[in-house]
Amino acid sequence: GRYLWARGHWSEGRAMCRRLLAHPLAPAEGAARAAVLTVAGDLAHRQGDTAEARVRHEEALAIWRRLGDRAGIAVSLGMLGNIALAQGDYPGARALFEESLALRRESDHRWGAASAVLNLGRVAFMQGQYDEARAAFAESLAVARELGHDWGISASLTAMATLEATAEHYAEARIHFLESL
Protein backbone atom coordinates (compact mmCIF):
# COMPACT_ATOMS: atom_id res chain seq x y z
CA GLY A 1 0.00 0.00 0.00
CA ARG A 2 2.75 2.46 0.87
CA TYR A 3 4.55 1.77 -2.39
CA LEU A 4 1.39 2.34 -4.44
CA TRP A 5 0.64 5.54 -2.52
CA ALA A 6 4.15 6.95 -2.72
CA ARG A 7 4.58 6.16 -6.41
CA GLY A 8 1.14 7.50 -7.37
CA HIS A 9 -0.17 4.15 -8.63
CA TRP A 10 -3.54 4.86 -7.08
CA SER A 11 -5.82 3.58 -9.86
CA GLU A 12 -3.71 0.47 -10.37
CA GLY A 13 -3.68 -0.11 -6.61
CA ARG A 14 -7.43 0.25 -6.33
CA ALA A 15 -7.94 -2.21 -9.18
CA MET A 16 -5.54 -4.67 -7.50
CA CYS A 17 -7.40 -4.35 -4.19
CA ARG A 18 -10.77 -4.91 -5.89
CA ARG A 19 -9.44 -8.08 -7.53
CA LEU A 20 -8.00 -9.34 -4.25
CA LEU A 21 -11.19 -8.64 -2.29
CA ALA A 22 -13.42 -10.24 -4.95
CA HIS A 23 -11.24 -13.32 -5.47
CA PRO A 24 -13.13 -16.56 -4.73
CA LEU A 25 -10.44 -17.66 -2.28
CA ALA A 26 -10.27 -14.29 -0.49
CA PRO A 27 -11.12 -14.57 3.19
CA ALA A 28 -14.32 -12.89 4.36
CA GLU A 29 -12.63 -12.06 7.66
CA GLY A 30 -9.19 -11.66 9.10
CA ALA A 31 -6.27 -9.30 9.27
CA ALA A 32 -5.25 -9.81 5.63
CA ARG A 33 -8.68 -8.71 4.41
CA ALA A 34 -8.72 -5.72 6.77
CA ALA A 35 -5.26 -4.69 5.56
CA VAL A 36 -6.33 -4.80 1.89
CA LEU A 37 -9.50 -2.87 2.77
CA THR A 38 -7.37 -0.23 4.47
CA VAL A 39 -5.17 0.22 1.39
CA ALA A 40 -8.24 0.27 -0.88
CA GLY A 41 -9.93 2.87 1.31
CA ASP A 42 -6.87 5.07 1.50
CA LEU A 43 -6.35 5.04 -2.27
CA ALA A 44 -10.05 5.71 -2.89
CA HIS A 45 -9.93 8.68 -0.50
CA ARG A 46 -6.85 10.07 -2.23
CA GLN A 47 -8.74 9.95 -5.53
CA GLY A 48 -11.76 11.71 -4.05
CA ASP A 49 -14.00 8.64 -3.97
CA THR A 50 -15.28 9.29 -0.47
CA ALA A 51 -18.17 6.83 -0.70
CA GLU A 52 -15.92 3.86 -1.49
CA ALA A 53 -13.29 5.03 0.99
CA ARG A 54 -15.82 5.16 3.82
CA VAL A 55 -17.24 1.71 2.99
CA ARG A 56 -13.76 0.16 2.85
CA HIS A 57 -12.59 1.75 6.10
CA GLU A 58 -15.80 0.92 7.95
CA GLU A 59 -15.52 -2.73 6.92
CA ALA A 60 -11.86 -2.79 7.96
CA LEU A 61 -12.73 -1.18 11.29
CA ALA A 62 -15.43 -3.78 11.95
CA ILE A 63 -12.95 -6.59 11.25
CA TRP A 64 -10.22 -5.03 13.43
CA ARG A 65 -12.75 -4.65 16.26
CA ARG A 66 -13.82 -8.31 15.98
CA LEU A 67 -10.15 -9.33 16.03
CA GLY A 68 -9.42 -7.04 18.97
CA ASP A 69 -6.53 -5.55 16.98
CA ARG A 70 -6.07 -2.18 18.66
CA ALA A 71 -3.43 -0.99 16.18
CA GLY A 72 -5.73 -1.76 13.25
CA ILE A 73 -8.63 -0.08 15.01
CA ALA A 74 -6.52 3.05 15.58
CA VAL A 75 -5.49 3.18 11.90
CA SER A 76 -9.07 2.75 10.66
CA LEU A 77 -10.34 5.41 13.06
CA GLY A 78 -7.69 7.79 11.77
CA MET A 79 -8.60 7.06 8.16
CA LEU A 80 -12.29 7.64 8.87
CA GLY A 81 -11.32 10.83 10.70
CA ASN A 82 -9.53 12.05 7.57
CA ILE A 83 -12.68 11.45 5.54
CA ALA A 84 -14.82 13.29 8.09
CA LEU A 85 -12.34 16.18 8.12
CA ALA A 86 -12.33 16.40 4.32
CA GLN A 87 -16.13 16.55 4.37
CA GLY A 88 -16.20 19.32 6.96
CA ASP A 89 -17.58 17.11 9.74
CA TYR A 90 -15.30 18.58 12.39
CA PRO A 91 -17.05 17.12 15.46
CA GLY A 92 -17.04 13.67 13.83
CA ALA A 93 -13.39 13.99 12.80
CA ARG A 94 -12.41 15.14 16.29
CA ALA A 95 -14.17 12.18 17.94
CA LEU A 96 -12.52 9.68 15.58
CA PHE A 97 -9.04 11.20 16.01
CA GLU A 98 -9.44 11.33 19.80
CA GLU A 99 -10.40 7.64 19.95
CA SER A 100 -7.44 6.79 17.72
CA LEU A 101 -5.14 8.90 19.92
CA ALA A 102 -6.31 7.12 23.07
CA LEU A 103 -5.52 3.72 21.54
CA ARG A 104 -2.13 4.90 20.30
CA ARG A 105 -1.18 6.29 23.70
CA GLU A 106 -2.41 3.14 25.42
CA SER A 107 -0.09 1.03 23.28
CA ASP A 108 2.75 3.58 23.49
CA HIS A 109 2.85 3.94 19.71
CA ARG A 110 4.57 7.32 19.76
CA TRP A 111 4.41 8.20 16.08
CA GLY A 112 0.81 6.99 15.83
CA ALA A 113 -0.09 9.23 18.76
CA ALA A 114 1.80 12.16 17.26
CA SER A 115 0.00 11.62 13.96
CA ALA A 116 -3.36 11.66 15.75
CA VAL A 117 -2.34 14.87 17.52
CA LEU A 118 -1.37 16.37 14.16
CA ASN A 119 -4.81 15.45 12.83
CA LEU A 120 -6.51 16.98 15.86
CA GLY A 121 -4.50 20.12 15.13
CA ARG A 122 -5.85 20.07 11.58
CA VAL A 123 -9.39 19.95 12.97
CA ALA A 124 -8.65 22.87 15.30
CA PHE A 125 -7.10 24.81 12.41
CA MET A 126 -10.17 24.28 10.22
CA GLN A 127 -12.33 25.54 13.08
CA GLY A 128 -10.21 28.66 13.49
CA GLN A 129 -8.80 27.54 16.85
CA TYR A 130 -5.27 28.58 15.96
CA ASP A 131 -3.70 28.40 19.43
CA GLU A 132 -4.91 24.82 19.87
CA ALA A 133 -3.74 23.94 16.35
CA ARG A 134 -0.31 25.53 16.90
CA ALA A 135 0.18 23.55 20.12
CA ALA A 136 -0.85 20.29 18.43
CA PHE A 137 1.46 20.88 15.46
CA ALA A 138 4.36 21.70 17.80
CA GLU A 139 3.74 18.53 19.85
CA SER A 140 3.62 16.39 16.72
CA LEU A 141 6.79 18.02 15.37
CA ALA A 142 8.68 17.44 18.62
CA VAL A 143 7.88 13.72 18.60
CA ALA A 144 8.66 13.40 14.89
CA ARG A 145 12.04 15.07 15.43
CA GLU A 146 12.80 12.86 18.41
CA LEU A 147 11.96 9.73 16.39
CA GLY A 148 13.72 10.95 13.24
CA HIS A 149 10.46 10.47 11.34
CA ASP A 150 11.10 12.52 8.19
CA TRP A 151 7.56 12.38 6.84
CA GLY A 152 6.19 13.40 10.25
CA ILE A 153 8.63 16.29 10.48
CA SER A 154 7.65 17.50 7.02
CA ALA A 155 3.90 17.10 7.63
CA SER A 156 4.08 18.94 10.96
CA LEU A 157 6.16 21.75 9.48
CA THR A 158 3.79 22.10 6.53
CA ALA A 159 0.82 22.31 8.89
CA MET A 160 2.61 24.94 10.99
CA ALA A 161 3.56 26.91 7.88
CA THR A 162 -0.01 26.88 6.60
CA LEU A 163 -1.24 28.11 9.97
CA GLU A 164 1.34 30.90 10.09
CA ALA A 165 0.53 31.97 6.52
CA THR A 166 -3.18 32.07 7.39
CA ALA A 167 -2.35 34.23 10.41
CA GLU A 168 -0.30 36.47 8.06
CA HIS A 169 2.96 35.58 9.82
CA TYR A 170 4.73 35.19 6.51
CA ALA A 171 8.31 35.12 7.76
CA GLU A 172 7.54 32.21 10.11
CA ALA A 173 5.53 30.46 7.40
CA ARG A 174 8.45 30.74 4.99
CA ILE A 175 10.87 29.26 7.52
CA HIS A 176 8.59 26.28 8.16
CA PHE A 177 7.88 25.71 4.45
CA LEU A 178 11.59 25.80 3.58
CA GLU A 179 12.50 23.36 6.34
CA SER A 180 9.65 21.09 5.29
CA LEU A 181 11.04 20.97 1.76
CSV table of C-alpha atoms in Angstrom, one decimal, residues 3-101:
chain,number,residue,atom,x,y,z
A,3,TYR,CA,4.6,1.8,-2.4
A,4,LEU,CA,1.4,2.3,-4.4
A,5,TRP,CA,0.6,5.5,-2.5
A,6,ALA,CA,4.2,7.0,-2.7
A,7,ARG,CA,4.6,6.2,-6.4
A,8,GLY,CA,1.1,7.5,-7.4
A,9,HIS,CA,-0.2,4.1,-8.6
A,10,TRP,CA,-3.5,4.9,-7.1
A,11,SER,CA,-5.8,3.6,-9.9
A,12,GLU,CA,-3.7,0.5,-10.4
A,13,GLY,CA,-3.7,-0.1,-6.6
A,14,ARG,CA,-7.4,0.3,-6.3
A,15,ALA,CA,-7.9,-2.2,-9.2
A,16,MET,CA,-5.5,-4.7,-7.5
A,17,CYS,CA,-7.4,-4.3,-4.2
A,18,ARG,CA,-10.8,-4.9,-5.9
A,19,ARG,CA,-9.4,-8.1,-7.5
A,20,LEU,CA,-8.0,-9.3,-4.3
A,21,LEU,CA,-11.2,-8.6,-2.3
A,22,ALA,CA,-13.4,-10.2,-4.9
A,23,HIS,CA,-11.2,-13.3,-5.5
A,24,PRO,CA,-13.1,-16.6,-4.7
A,25,LEU,CA,-10.4,-17.7,-2.3
A,26,ALA,CA,-10.3,-14.3,-0.5
A,27,PRO,CA,-11.1,-14.6,3.2
A,28,ALA,CA,-14.3,-12.9,4.4
A,29,GLU,CA,-12.6,-12.1,7.7
A,30,GLY,CA,-9.2,-11.7,9.1
A,31,ALA,CA,-6.3,-9.3,9.3
A,32,ALA,CA,-5.2,-9.8,5.6
A,33,ARG,CA,-8.7,-8.7,4.4
A,34,ALA,CA,-8.7,-5.7,6.8
A,35,ALA,CA,-5.3,-4.7,5.6
A,36,VAL,CA,-6.3,-4.8,1.9
A,37,LEU,CA,-9.5,-2.9,2.8
A,38,THR,CA,-7.4,-0.2,4.5
A,39,VAL,CA,-5.2,0.2,1.4
A,40,ALA,CA,-8.2,0.3,-0.9
A,41,GLY,CA,-9.9,2.9,1.3
A,42,ASP,CA,-6.9,5.1,1.5
A,43,LEU,CA,-6.3,5.0,-2.3
A,44,ALA,CA,-10.0,5.7,-2.9
A,45,HIS,CA,-9.9,8.7,-0.5
A,46,ARG,CA,-6.9,10.1,-2.2
A,47,GLN,CA,-8.7,9.9,-5.5
A,48,GLY,CA,-11.8,11.7,-4.0
A,49,ASP,CA,-14.0,8.6,-4.0
A,50,THR,CA,-15.3,9.3,-0.5
A,51,ALA,CA,-18.2,6.8,-0.7
A,52,GLU,CA,-15.9,3.9,-1.5
A,53,ALA,CA,-13.3,5.0,1.0
A,54,ARG,CA,-15.8,5.2,3.8
A,55,VAL,CA,-17.2,1.7,3.0
A,56,ARG,CA,-13.8,0.2,2.8
A,57,HIS,CA,-12.6,1.7,6.1
A,58,GLU,CA,-15.8,0.9,8.0
A,59,GLU,CA,-15.5,-2.7,6.9
A,60,ALA,CA,-11.9,-2.8,8.0
A,61,LEU,CA,-12.7,-1.2,11.3
A,62,ALA,CA,-15.4,-3.8,11.9
A,63,ILE,CA,-12.9,-6.6,11.3
A,64,TRP,CA,-10.2,-5.0,13.4
A,65,ARG,CA,-12.8,-4.7,16.3
A,66,ARG,CA,-13.8,-8.3,16.0
A,67,LEU,CA,-10.2,-9.3,16.0
A,68,GLY,CA,-9.4,-7.0,19.0
A,69,ASP,CA,-6.5,-5.5,17.0
A,70,ARG,CA,-6.1,-2.2,18.7
A,71,ALA,CA,-3.4,-1.0,16.2
A,72,GLY,CA,-5.7,-1.8,13.3
A,73,ILE,CA,-8.6,-0.1,15.0
A,74,ALA,CA,-6.5,3.1,15.6
A,75,VAL,CA,-5.5,3.2,11.9
A,76,SER,CA,-9.1,2.8,10.7
A,77,LEU,CA,-10.3,5.4,13.1
A,78,GLY,CA,-7.7,7.8,11.8
A,79,MET,CA,-8.6,7.1,8.2
A,80,LEU,CA,-12.3,7.6,8.9
A,81,GLY,CA,-11.3,10.8,10.7
A,82,ASN,CA,-9.5,12.0,7.6
A,83,ILE,CA,-12.7,11.4,5.5
A,84,ALA,CA,-14.8,13.3,8.1
A,85,LEU,CA,-12.3,16.2,8.1
A,86,ALA,CA,-12.3,16.4,4.3
A,87,GLN,CA,-16.1,16.5,4.4
A,88,GLY,CA,-16.2,19.3,7.0
A,89,ASP,CA,-17.6,17.1,9.7
A,90,TYR,CA,-15.3,18.6,12.4
A,91,PRO,CA,-17.1,17.1,15.5
A,92,GLY,CA,-17.0,13.7,13.8
A,93,ALA,CA,-13.4,14.0,12.8
A,94,ARG,CA,-12.4,15.1,16.3
A,95,ALA,CA,-14.2,12.2,17.9
A,96,LEU,CA,-12.5,9.7,15.6
A,97,PHE,CA,-9.0,11.2,16.0
A,98,GLU,CA,-9.4,11.3,19.8
A,99,GLU,CA,-10.4,7.6,19.9
A,100,SER,CA,-7.4,6.8,17.7
A,101,LEU,CA,-5.1,8.9,19.9
